[in-house]
Amino acid sequence: MDNHIEMSYCRFEAFKVLAKNYLEIESHDMYGEIKRLVEETDMSPADVAENLMPKSDEDDADICLRRLVMSLEEEKEKARKLAEEEKKKKEERDARRKKKKAEEEHKKKKETEENGDVFRDNGNLI
């Protein structure tokens, strides 16, 4: 059985807790940019934490925060592209539906003309 679990996304307050836990910092010059990005981008707290975790002994707060910013920007770009693709698909679906409806109406009108039936503007037979 496949279950979908709805989880919240990481916002700035949660990010600050993660930064304090993983990097032992309470503020940084990059916080303004990070605040903007986490508010604009849907990323789970686990993904944020993964980017904040130092990967080696040489990784300091600057490196980890830059890695997070890059990841947030990539995620934001992916979401933008996905939204564009979805919009394009919807427009194509709508165009196909409109074309199909027009074809059906044309076919119905043609059949009506061939059968000699005449319709008023409101669609009733005369």
CSV table of C-alpha atoms in Angstrom, one decimal:
chain,number,residue,atom,x,y,z
A,1,MET,CA,0.0,0.0,0.0
A,2,ASP,CA,1.3,3.4,-1.0
A,3,ASN,CA,0.7,6.1,1.6
A,4,HIS,CA,1.3,9.8,1.0
A,5,ILE,CA,2.4,11.7,4.1
A,6,GLU,CA,1.9,15.4,4.0
A,7,MET,CA,4.9,17.2,5.5
A,8,SER,CA,5.5,20.9,6.0
A,9,TYR,CA,8.3,22.7,4.3
A,10,CYS,CA,11.2,24.4,6.1
A,11,ARG,CA,10.7,28.1,6.7
A,12,PHE,CA,13.0,30.6,8.3
A,13,GLU,CA,12.2,29.9,11.9
A,14,ALA,CA,12.8,26.1,11.4
A,15,PHE,CA,16.0,26.9,9.4
A,16,LYS,CA,17.4,29.0,12.4
A,17,VAL,CA,16.9,26.0,14.7
A,18,LEU,CA,18.6,23.7,12.3
A,19,ALA,CA,21.5,26.2,11.8
A,20,LYS,CA,22.0,26.4,15.5
A,21,ASN,CA,21.9,22.6,16.0
A,22,TYR,CA,24.2,21.8,13.1
A,23,LEU,CA,26.5,24.8,12.8
A,24,GLU,CA,26.2,26.3,16.3
A,25,ILE,CA,25.4,29.7,14.9
A,26,GLU,CA,22.5,32.1,15.7
A,27,SER,CA,23.0,34.7,13.0
A,28,HIS,CA,25.1,35.1,9.9
A,29,ASP,CA,25.5,37.6,7.0
A,30,MET,CA,23.7,35.1,4.7
A,31,TYR,CA,20.6,34.9,6.8
A,32,GLY,CA,18.8,37.6,4.8
A,33,GLU,CA,19.3,35.8,1.5
A,34,ILE,CA,18.5,32.4,3.1
A,35,LYS,CA,15.3,33.8,4.6
A,36,ARG,CA,14.1,35.0,1.2
A,37,LEU,CA,14.9,31.7,-0.4
A,38,VAL,CA,13.3,29.4,2.2
A,39,GLU,CA,10.2,31.5,2.1
A,40,GLU,CA,10.0,31.3,-1.7
A,41,THR,CA,11.1,27.6,-2.1
A,42,ASP,CA,9.5,24.4,-0.9
A,43,MET,CA,12.2,22.3,0.7
A,44,SER,CA,11.8,19.8,3.5
A,45,PRO,CA,13.6,20.3,6.8
A,46,ALA,CA,15.5,17.1,6.2
A,47,ASP,CA,16.9,18.5,2.9
A,48,VAL,CA,17.8,21.7,4.6
A,49,ALA,CA,19.5,19.8,7.4
A,50,GLU,CA,21.4,17.7,4.8
A,51,ASN,CA,22.8,20.9,3.3
A,52,LEU,CA,23.7,22.3,6.6
A,53,MET,CA,25.6,19.3,7.8
A,54,PRO,CA,29.4,19.7,7.5
A,55,LYS,CA,30.7,17.1,5.0
A,56,SER,CA,34.3,17.3,6.3
A,57,ASP,CA,36.3,18.8,9.1
A,58,GLU,CA,37.2,21.7,6.8
A,59,ASP,CA,33.5,22.7,6.2
A,60,ASP,CA,32.7,25.8,8.2
A,61,ALA,CA,29.4,27.7,8.5
A,62,ASP,CA,30.1,29.8,5.4
A,63,ILE,CA,30.6,26.7,3.2
A,64,CYS,CA,27.5,24.9,4.6
A,65,LEU,CA,25.3,28.0,4.2
A,66,ARG,CA,26.6,28.6,0.6
A,67,ARG,CA,25.8,25.0,-0.2
A,68,LEU,CA,22.3,25.5,1.2
A,69,VAL,CA,21.8,28.7,-0.9
A,70,MET,CA,22.9,26.8,-4.0
A,71,SER,CA,20.5,24.0,-3.3
A,72,LEU,CA,17.6,26.3,-2.6
A,73,GLU,CA,18.3,28.2,-5.8
A,74,GLU,CA,18.4,24.9,-7.8
A,75,GLU,CA,15.1,23.8,-6.2
A,76,LYS,CA,13.5,27.1,-6.9
A,77,GLU,CA,14.5,26.8,-10.6
A,78,LYS,CA,13.2,23.2,-10.8
A,79,ALA,CA,9.9,24.3,-9.4
A,80,ARG,CA,9.7,27.2,-11.8
A,81,LYS,CA,10.4,24.9,-14.8
A,82,LEU,CA,7.9,22.4,-13.6
A,83,ALA,CA,5.2,25.1,-13.2
A,84,GLU,CA,6.0,26.3,-16.8
A,85,GLU,CA,5.7,22.7,-18.1
A,86,GLU,CA,2.4,22.2,-16.3
A,87,LYS,CA,1.0,25.5,-17.6
A,88,LYS,CA,2.1,24.5,-21.2
A,89,LYS,CA,0.5,21.0,-20.8
A,90,LYS,CA,-2.8,22.6,-19.5
A,91,GLU,CA,-2.8,25.0,-22.4
A,92,GLU,CA,-2.3,22.2,-24.9
A,93,ARG,CA,-5.1,20.1,-23.2
A,94,ASP,CA,-7.4,23.1,-23.3
A,95,ALA,CA,-6.6,23.7,-27.0
A,96,ARG,CA,-7.3,20.0,-27.8
A,97,ARG,CA,-10.6,20.1,-26.0
A,98,LYS,CA,-11.6,23.3,-27.7
A,99,LYS,CA,-10.7,21.9,-31.1
A,100,LYS,CA,-12.6,18.7,-30.4
A,101,LYS,CA,-15.6,20.6,-29.3
A,102,ALA,CA,-15.5,22.8,-32.4
A,103,GLU,CA,-15.2,19.7,-34.6
A,104,GLU,CA,-18.2,18.1,-32.8
A,105,GLU,CA,-20.3,21.2,-33.3
A,106,HIS,CA,-19.2,21.4,-37.0
A,107,LYS,CA,-20.1,17.7,-37.4
A,108,LYS,CA,-23.5,18.2,-35.7
A,109,LYS,CA,-24.2,21.3,-37.8
A,110,LYS,CA,-23.3,19.4,-41.0
A,111,GLU,CA,-25.5,16.5,-40.1
A,112,THR,CA,-28.4,18.9,-39.3
A,113,GLU,CA,-27.9,20.6,-42.7
A,114,GLU,CA,-27.9,17.2,-44.5
A,115,ASN,CA,-31.1,16.1,-42.6
A,116,GLY,CA,-32.8,19.4,-43.4
A,117,ASP,CA,-33.4,20.2,-39.7
A,118,VAL,CA,-33.1,23.9,-38.9
A,119,PHE,CA,-32.2,25.3,-35.5
A,120,ARG,CA,-33.0,28.6,-34.0
A,121,ASP,CA,-30.4,30.6,-32.1
A,122,ASN,CA,-31.4,28.9,-28.8
A,123,GLY,CA,-30.8,25.5,-30.2
A,124,ASN,CA,-34.4,24.3,-30.6
A,125,LEU,CA,-35.7,22.7,-33.7
A,126,ILE,CA,-38.1,24.7,-35.9
